[in-house]
Tab-separated table of C-alpha atoms in Angstrom:
chain	number	residue	atom	x	y	z
R	19	UNK	CA	0.000	0.000	0.000
R	20	UNK	CA	0.909	3.658	-0.021
R	21	UNK	CA	3.667	4.491	2.450
R	22	UNK	CA	5.269	1.038	2.215
R	23	UNK	CA	8.920	0.794	1.121
R	24	UNK	CA	9.206	4.557	0.632
R	25	UNK	CA	12.627	6.160	0.405
R	26	UNK	CA	12.824	9.788	1.621
R	27	UNK	CA	14.921	12.283	-0.342
R	28	UNK	CA	15.625	15.699	1.200
R	29	UNK	CA	17.013	18.424	-1.058
R	30	UNK	CA	18.169	21.479	0.853
R	31	UNK	CA	19.143	21.715	4.497
R	32	UNK	CA	19.493	25.489	4.773
R	33	UNK	CA	18.068	27.348	7.736
R	34	UNK	CA	17.450	30.651	5.976
R	35	UNK	CA	13.724	31.467	5.811
R	36	UNK	CA	11.591	32.971	3.055
R	37	UNK	CA	8.001	34.099	2.621
R	38	UNK	CA	8.251	33.866	-1.174
R	39	UNK	CA	8.722	30.166	-1.974
R	40	UNK	CA	7.244	27.608	-2.166
R	41	UNK	CA	4.265	29.922	-1.503
R	42	UNK	CA	3.724	33.490	-0.272
R	43	UNK	CA	1.192	33.165	2.585
R	44	UNK	CA	1.108	36.922	3.270
R	45	UNK	CA	-0.401	37.542	-0.180
R	46	UNK	CA	-3.812	36.421	-1.374
R	47	UNK	CA	-2.462	34.176	-4.144
R	48	UNK	CA	0.957	32.956	-5.220
R	49	UNK	CA	2.906	30.359	-7.141
R	50	UNK	CA	6.480	29.155	-7.422
R	51	UNK	CA	8.423	26.964	-9.806
R	52	UNK	CA	11.654	25.281	-8.735
R	53	UNK	CA	14.233	23.102	-10.452
R	54	UNK	CA	15.879	20.152	-8.686
R	55	UNK	CA	18.722	18.239	-10.343
R	56	UNK	CA	18.959	14.539	-11.139
R	57	UNK	CA	22.124	14.136	-9.094
R	58	UNK	CA	20.250	15.501	-6.067
R	59	UNK	CA	17.571	12.783	-6.388
R	60	UNK	CA	19.401	9.872	-8.042
R	61	UNK	CA	17.055	6.965	-7.278
R	62	UNK	CA	16.164	4.321	-9.853
R	63	UNK	CA	12.735	2.816	-10.534
R	64	UNK	CA	10.710	4.817	-8.039
R	65	UNK	CA	7.600	6.977	-8.062
R	66	UNK	CA	7.206	10.259	-6.199
R	67	UNK	CA	4.228	9.641	-3.907
R	68	UNK	CA	4.550	12.380	-1.279
R	69	UNK	CA	5.886	15.932	-1.358
R	70	UNK	CA	6.668	18.018	1.704
R	71	UNK	CA	8.023	21.436	2.699
R	72	UNK	CA	9.515	22.661	5.981
R	73	UNK	CA	7.390	25.439	7.462
R	74	UNK	CA	8.510	27.835	10.158
R	75	UNK	CA	6.231	30.692	11.067
R	76	UNK	CA	4.459	32.738	13.676
R	77	UNK	CA	1.202	30.843	13.106
R	78	UNK	CA	1.205	27.401	14.778
R	79	UNK	CA	-0.873	26.087	11.880
R	80	UNK	CA	-1.045	27.342	8.307
R	81	UNK	CA	-3.959	26.069	6.183
R	82	UNK	CA	-3.670	26.458	2.410
R	83	UNK	CA	-5.136	25.064	-0.812
R	84	UNK	CA	-2.562	24.198	-3.455
R	85	UNK	CA	-2.059	22.596	-6.832
R	86	UNK	CA	1.242	20.771	-7.396
R	87	UNK	CA	2.654	19.953	-10.835
R	88	UNK	CA	5.710	17.834	-11.696
R	89	UNK	CA	7.673	17.456	-14.906
R	90	UNK	CA	10.936	16.062	-16.207
R	91	UNK	CA	13.209	18.548	-17.965
R	92	UNK	CA	16.631	18.817	-19.547
R	93	UNK	CA	16.880	22.443	-18.405
R	94	UNK	CA	19.573	23.288	-15.875
R	95	UNK	CA	18.190	26.713	-14.973
R	96	UNK	CA	14.911	28.649	-15.060
R	97	UNK	CA	15.430	31.564	-17.403
R	98	UNK	CA	11.633	31.857	-17.437
R	99	UNK	CA	8.757	29.960	-15.908
R	100	UNK	CA	8.040	26.799	-17.884
R	101	UNK	CA	4.568	26.351	-19.342
R	102	UNK	CA	2.558	23.669	-17.547
R	103	UNK	CA	1.121	22.354	-20.831
R	104	UNK	CA	3.047	19.078	-20.585
R	105	UNK	CA	3.396	18.938	-16.804
R	106	UNK	CA	1.485	16.489	-14.613
R	107	UNK	CA	-0.836	17.708	-11.872
R	108	UNK	CA	-0.186	15.374	-8.947
R	109	UNK	CA	-2.151	17.156	-6.216
R	110	UNK	CA	-5.054	19.588	-5.892
R	111	UNK	CA	-6.437	20.209	-2.416
R	112	UNK	CA	-5.739	21.346	1.144
R	113	UNK	CA	-2.438	21.179	2.963
R	114	UNK	CA	-1.792	21.973	6.628
R	115	UNK	CA	1.626	23.205	7.747
R	116	UNK	CA	2.587	23.193	11.422
R	117	UNK	CA	5.667	24.729	13.020
R	118	UNK	CA	6.549	21.586	14.949
R	119	UNK	CA	9.990	21.196	13.408
R	120	UNK	CA	9.529	18.750	10.529
R	121	UNK	CA	8.376	18.535	6.927
R	122	UNK	CA	4.633	18.627	6.329
R	123	UNK	CA	3.553	16.615	3.307
R	124	UNK	CA	0.647	15.570	1.087
R	125	UNK	CA	-0.009	12.278	-0.669
R	126	UNK	CA	0.258	12.845	-4.422
R	127	UNK	CA	-0.712	10.894	-7.491
R	128	UNK	CA	2.231	8.688	-8.315
R	129	UNK	CA	4.775	10.322	-10.633
R	130	UNK	CA	7.336	7.981	-12.152
R	131	UNK	CA	10.766	9.624	-11.923
R	132	UNK	CA	13.051	8.505	-14.771
R	133	UNK	CA	16.305	9.358	-12.915
R	134	UNK	CA	17.894	10.706	-16.108
R	135	UNK	CA	16.401	14.197	-16.245
R	136	UNK	CA	15.975	17.042	-13.793
R	137	UNK	CA	12.695	17.704	-11.976
R	138	UNK	CA	10.512	20.829	-12.058
R	139	UNK	CA	8.097	21.348	-9.153
R	140	UNK	CA	5.356	23.990	-9.487
R	141	UNK	CA	3.158	24.971	-6.535
R	142	UNK	CA	0.097	27.196	-7.027
R	143	UNK	CA	-1.504	28.513	-3.822
R	144	UNK	CA	-5.132	29.501	-4.391
R	145	UNK	CA	-6.920	29.869	-1.053
R	146	UNK	CA	-8.424	33.384	-0.736
R	147	UNK	CA	-7.199	35.447	2.189
R	148	UNK	CA	-4.014	36.552	3.852
R	149	UNK	CA	-1.776	35.114	6.525
R	150	UNK	CA	1.023	36.570	8.624
R	151	UNK	CA	4.125	38.099	6.996
R	152	UNK	CA	6.061	35.950	9.473
R	153	UNK	CA	4.719	32.710	7.980
R	154	UNK	CA	7.803	31.445	6.153
R	155	UNK	CA	9.578	28.297	4.935
R	156	UNK	CA	13.131	27.051	5.219
R	157	UNK	CA	15.175	27.550	2.038
R	158	UNK	CA	18.734	26.860	0.932
R	159	UNK	CA	20.775	29.621	-0.665
R	160	UNK	CA	22.508	28.932	-3.970
R	161	UNK	CA	26.212	29.516	-4.421
R	162	UNK	CA	27.158	32.934	-5.746
R	163	UNK	CA	26.995	32.994	-9.541
R	164	UNK	CA	24.609	30.019	-9.749
R	165	UNK	CA	21.904	30.085	-12.435
R	166	UNK	CA	18.298	30.815	-11.492
R	167	UNK	CA	16.697	27.694	-10.013
R	168	UNK	CA	13.484	29.109	-8.552
R	169	UNK	CA	10.919	31.733	-9.586
R	170	UNK	CA	7.761	33.061	-7.960
R	171	UNK	CA	4.901	35.531	-8.321
R	172	UNK	CA	2.192	36.755	-5.947
R	173	UNK	CA	-0.812	39.076	-5.973
R	174	UNK	CA	-3.906	39.992	-3.976
R	175	UNK	CA	-6.446	39.954	-6.815
R	176	UNK	CA	-6.979	36.486	-8.283
R	177	UNK	CA	-5.487	32.979	-8.323
R	178	UNK	CA	-2.986	32.136	-11.025
R	179	UNK	CA	-4.192	30.343	-14.137
R	180	UNK	CA	-2.100	27.174	-14.619
R	181	UNK	CA	-2.361	27.631	-18.394
R	182	UNK	CA	-1.014	31.188	-18.333
R	183	UNK	CA	1.597	31.620	-15.604
R	184	UNK	CA	3.639	34.839	-15.720
R	185	UNK	CA	7.423	34.745	-16.017
R	186	UNK	CA	7.780	35.503	-12.326
R	187	UNK	CA	10.684	36.922	-10.356
R	188	UNK	CA	13.825	34.997	-9.513
R	189	UNK	CA	15.255	34.272	-6.065
R	190	UNK	CA	18.786	33.192	-5.145
R	191	UNK	CA	17.649	30.148	-3.154
R	192	UNK	CA	15.332	27.144	-3.354
R	193	UNK	CA	12.724	25.865	-0.910
R	194	UNK	CA	13.877	22.824	1.061
R	195	UNK	CA	11.844	19.890	-0.207
R	196	UNK	CA	11.297	16.299	0.859
R	197	UNK	CA	10.247	13.684	-1.691
R	198	UNK	CA	8.991	10.272	-0.669
R	199	UNK	CA	9.881	7.753	-3.407
R	200	UNK	CA	7.769	4.591	-3.493
R	201	UNK	CA	7.829	1.349	-5.436
R	202	UNK	CA	6.458	1.336	-8.965
R	203	UNK	CA	3.185	-0.622	-9.216
R	204	UNK	CA	3.214	-3.746	-11.336
R	205	UNK	CA	-0.210	-3.029	-12.864
R	206	UNK	CA	-1.322	-0.052	-14.997
R	207	UNK	CA	-3.470	2.820	-13.716
R	208	UNK	CA	-5.210	5.217	-16.117
R	209	UNK	CA	-5.411	8.987	-15.598
R	210	UNK	CA	-7.354	11.221	-18.011
R	211	UNK	CA	-6.814	14.995	-18.111
R	212	UNK	CA	-9.128	16.844	-18.186
R	213	UNK	CA	-12.127	14.796	-17.136
R	214	UNK	CA	-14.530	17.209	-18.864
R	215	UNK	CA	-14.369	19.234	-22.103
R	216	UNK	CA	-16.570	22.230	-22.949
R	217	UNK	CA	-16.231	23.132	-26.626
R	218	UNK	CA	-18.262	26.307	-26.139
R	219	UNK	CA	-20.242	27.772	-29.047
R	220	UNK	CA	-19.375	26.437	-32.501
R	221	UNK	CA	-21.056	27.231	-35.818
R	222	UNK	CA	-22.840	24.290	-37.434
R	223	UNK	CA	-20.664	22.099	-39.703
R	224	UNK	CA	-17.501	23.785	-38.364
R	225	UNK	CA	-15.045	21.540	-36.501
R	226	UNK	CA	-13.428	22.426	-33.196
R	227	UNK	CA	-10.672	20.254	-31.706
R	228	UNK	CA	-9.624	19.920	-28.058
R	229	UNK	CA	-7.188	17.529	-26.364
R	230	UNK	CA	-7.548	14.830	-23.716
R	231	UNK	CA	-4.343	13.348	-22.305
R	232	UNK	CA	-4.230	9.720	-21.195
R	233	UNK	CA	-1.408	8.652	-18.886
R	234	UNK	CA	-0.300	5.401	-17.327
R	235	UNK	CA	0.300	6.456	-13.718
R	236	UNK	CA	0.889	2.872	-12.653
R	237	UNK	CA	3.168	0.152	-13.962
R	238	UNK	CA	3.068	-2.484	-16.664
R	239	UNK	CA	1.447	-1.610	-19.998
R	240	UNK	CA	-1.809	0.339	-20.291
R	241	UNK	CA	-3.593	-0.791	-23.457
R	242	UNK	CA	-6.387	1.506	-24.705
R	243	UNK	CA	-8.317	-0.418	-27.347
R	244	UNK	CA	-10.732	2.315	-28.442
R	245	UNK	CA	-13.047	5.158	-27.399
R	246	UNK	CA	-16.855	5.019	-27.461
R	247	UNK	CA	-18.907	8.228	-27.800
R	248	UNK	CA	-22.514	8.440	-26.612
R	249	UNK	CA	-23.130	11.359	-29.018
R	250	UNK	CA	-21.836	11.154	-32.596
R	251	UNK	CA	-21.317	14.911	-32.806
R	252	UNK	CA	-18.085	14.142	-30.909
R	253	UNK	CA	-15.264	11.942	-32.194
R	254	UNK	CA	-11.540	11.229	-31.884
R	255	UNK	CA	-9.411	12.039	-34.936
R	256	UNK	CA	-6.026	10.578	-34.025
R	257	UNK	CA	-4.599	7.436	-32.491
R	258	UNK	CA	-4.153	3.986	-33.993
R	259	UNK	CA	-5.692	1.534	-31.563
R	260	UNK	CA	-4.590	-0.125	-29.470
R	261	UNK	CA	-2.617	2.730	-27.910
R	262	UNK	CA	-0.148	1.202	-25.460
R	263	UNK	CA	1.445	3.248	-22.698
R	264	UNK	CA	4.265	2.056	-20.456
R	265	UNK	CA	5.130	3.509	-17.026
R	266	UNK	CA	4.667	7.292	-17.015
R	267	UNK	CA	3.917	7.502	-20.753
R	268	UNK	CA	1.177	9.771	-22.121
R	269	UNK	CA	-0.820	10.122	-25.321
R	270	UNK	CA	-2.791	13.195	-26.399
R	271	UNK	CA	-6.095	12.281	-28.024
R	272	UNK	CA	-7.618	14.969	-30.260
R	273	UNK	CA	-11.384	15.183	-29.702
R	274	UNK	CA	-13.467	16.856	-32.408
R	275	UNK	CA	-16.885	18.524	-32.115
R	276	UNK	CA	-18.927	19.222	-35.274
R	277	UNK	CA	-22.459	20.442	-34.476
R	278	UNK	CA	-25.256	19.987	-37.011
R	279	UNK	CA	-28.099	21.718	-35.162
R	280	UNK	CA	-28.441	24.997	-33.257
R	281	UNK	CA	-28.701	23.360	-29.852
R	282	UNK	CA	-26.785	22.123	-26.827
R	283	UNK	CA	-24.942	18.859	-27.383
R	284	UNK	CA	-23.804	16.641	-24.516
R	285	UNK	CA	-22.099	13.286	-24.413
R	286	UNK	CA	-19.673	10.938	-22.715
R	287	UNK	CA	-16.433	9.522	-24.132
R	288	UNK	CA	-15.577	6.125	-22.639
R	289	UNK	CA	-12.020	4.844	-22.972
R	290	UNK	CA	-12.007	1.101	-23.618
R	291	UNK	CA	-9.567	-1.089	-21.695
R	292	UNK	CA	-9.489	-4.002	-19.299
R	293	UNK	CA	-12.226	-3.400	-16.719
R	294	UNK	CA	-9.885	-4.290	-13.854
R	295	UNK	CA	-7.619	-1.275	-14.528
R	296	UNK	CA	-8.211	1.391	-11.863
R	297	UNK	CA	-8.770	5.059	-12.652
R	298	UNK	CA	-11.412	7.225	-14.298
R	299	UNK	CA	-12.218	6.023	-17.834
R	300	UNK	CA	-14.742	8.648	-18.987
R	301	UNK	CA	-14.701	12.268	-20.161
R	302	UNK	CA	-17.831	14.451	-20.043
R	303	UNK	CA	-18.400	16.430	-23.268
R	304	UNK	CA	-20.486	19.542	-23.953
R	305	UNK	CA	-20.789	22.014	-26.805
R	306	UNK	CA	-23.418	24.244	-28.370
R	307	UNK	CA	-24.168	24.483	-32.063
R	308	UNK	CA	-24.941	27.851	-33.649
R	309	UNK	CA	-26.823	28.327	-36.920
R	310	UNK	CA	-24.176	28.876	-39.581
R	311	UNK	CA	-23.538	32.570	-40.203
R	312	UNK	CA	-25.269	33.676	-36.994
R	313	UNK	CA	-23.194	34.872	-34.055
R	314	UNK	CA	-24.581	35.100	-30.542
R	315	UNK	CA	-22.715	37.114	-27.910
R	316	UNK	CA	-23.914	38.575	-24.631
R	317	UNK	CA	-20.495	39.996	-23.709
R	318	UNK	CA	-20.699	38.165	-20.381
R	319	UNK	CA	-17.209	36.681	-20.553
R	320	UNK	CA	-14.038	38.460	-19.518
R	321	UNK	CA	-12.039	37.878	-22.685
R	322	UNK	CA	-12.293	39.790	-25.931
R	323	UNK	CA	-12.839	39.420	-28.787
R	324	UNK	CA	-15.655	36.885	-28.332
R	325	UNK	CA	-16.351	34.155	-30.865
R	326	UNK	CA	-16.664	35.619	-34.370
R	327	UNK	CA	-16.104	39.262	-33.339
R	328	UNK	CA	-13.351	41.514	-34.610
R	329	UNK	CA	-11.752	44.194	-32.457
R	330	UNK	CA	-12.094	47.627	-34.102
R	331	UNK	CA	-10.353	50.597	-32.523
R	332	UNK	CA	-12.891	53.137	-33.774
R	333	UNK	CA	-11.542	56.123	-31.847
R	334	UNK	CA	-7.840	55.393	-32.351
R	335	UNK	CA	-6.967	55.240	-28.639
R	336	UNK	CA	-5.265	51.809	-28.935
R	337	UNK	CA	-7.585	50.405	-26.291
R	338	UNK	CA	-10.028	48.481	-28.466
R	339	UNK	CA	-13.084	46.875	-26.861
R	340	UNK	CA	-13.602	46.585	-23.143
R	341	UNK	CA	-16.153	44.851	-20.911
R	342	UNK	CA	-18.636	47.444	-19.675
R	343	UNK	CA	-20.946	46.972	-16.687
R	344	UNK	CA	-21.095	50.476	-15.184
R	345	UNK	CA	-20.996	53.258	-17.789
R	346	UNK	CA	-22.848	54.297	-20.935
R	347	UNK	CA	-22.484	57.149	-23.434
R	348	UNK	CA	-24.535	60.287	-22.767
R	349	UNK	CA	-28.197	59.662	-23.453
R	350	UNK	CA	-27.871	55.854	-23.401
R	351	UNK	CA	-28.865	53.413	-20.685
R	352	UNK	CA	-26.378	51.591	-18.478
R	353	UNK	CA	-26.779	47.781	-18.722
R	354	UNK	CA	-28.961	46.191	-16.072
R	355	UNK	CA	-27.163	44.924	-12.973
R	356	UNK	CA	-25.285	41.756	-13.760
R	357	UNK	CA	-25.457	42.226	-17.542
R	358	UNK	CA	-22.393	43.290	-19.466
R	359	UNK	CA	-22.112	45.254	-22.677
R	360	UNK	CA	-19.195	46.128	-24.930
R	361	UNK	CA	-17.706	49.589	-25.112
R	362	UNK	CA	-14.828	51.297	-26.878
């Protein structure tokens, strides 16, 4: 079971403290990305199954909500923050840190470490609210002249989007980390990411493609023999079945949505494999068809331009369109409460 035959690996024994990495508790939201080298881990045929950090702070207990992502890399420094597009989310939930003198950890989804590449660890802290400026973590300073190995960002407005992390600021140290390395399972386990796809609004007969990643987070060989769709408006357009994935391997399936009617379409994609294999095997699918040539937009979303709209800078102020909920030109009516309009 979990916790059996685990080998602990501690990287960093410094006693300097920081309120910047792995998270910044004093700010509303934060993230960090840190690089750890193969020679610092150097364990064959193991999976990372727990991750911990060493908290020291004024608060006896620090309660946070975090997402943790892991990835192999050939990089030896962090010139910029790496995109999480090909990283694996291994944890999403609460973590409690206590200042009782040891590493606090969370159980993660198993991540097979190949012991040939370096490891990137990204932590996104997303619990609203602020903690004490004295809530800090032990870090280890890098030697003078060392390349950047850790970056962070923090703000008080909104949590960071994993698909659009900023470049962040560098620090001259890394958070002390403890990895628990467990045995690799002998049988496959399937993980699908994401577990739901919303194709949004798509004009009839026009195709839109989105990606679902399948990963073998266990051992052995995961054999995917096909995918069944409960609604034929959805389909998969790549992959020669069976798709076979060994330990830690992934495959990106391209799902296509082609609506034929101006209506909501829903369905379920079921990945076919041996029924005894653990893990979620379905992806929920939604999309809405629009009559061809007709665009519908209530300007309720935050991003512009919406589907089918073109940004026109009519007054030449280089600002383009903006989302308007409070103001209207002289003589016109402000949108009702909760309803957005577009303005230039």
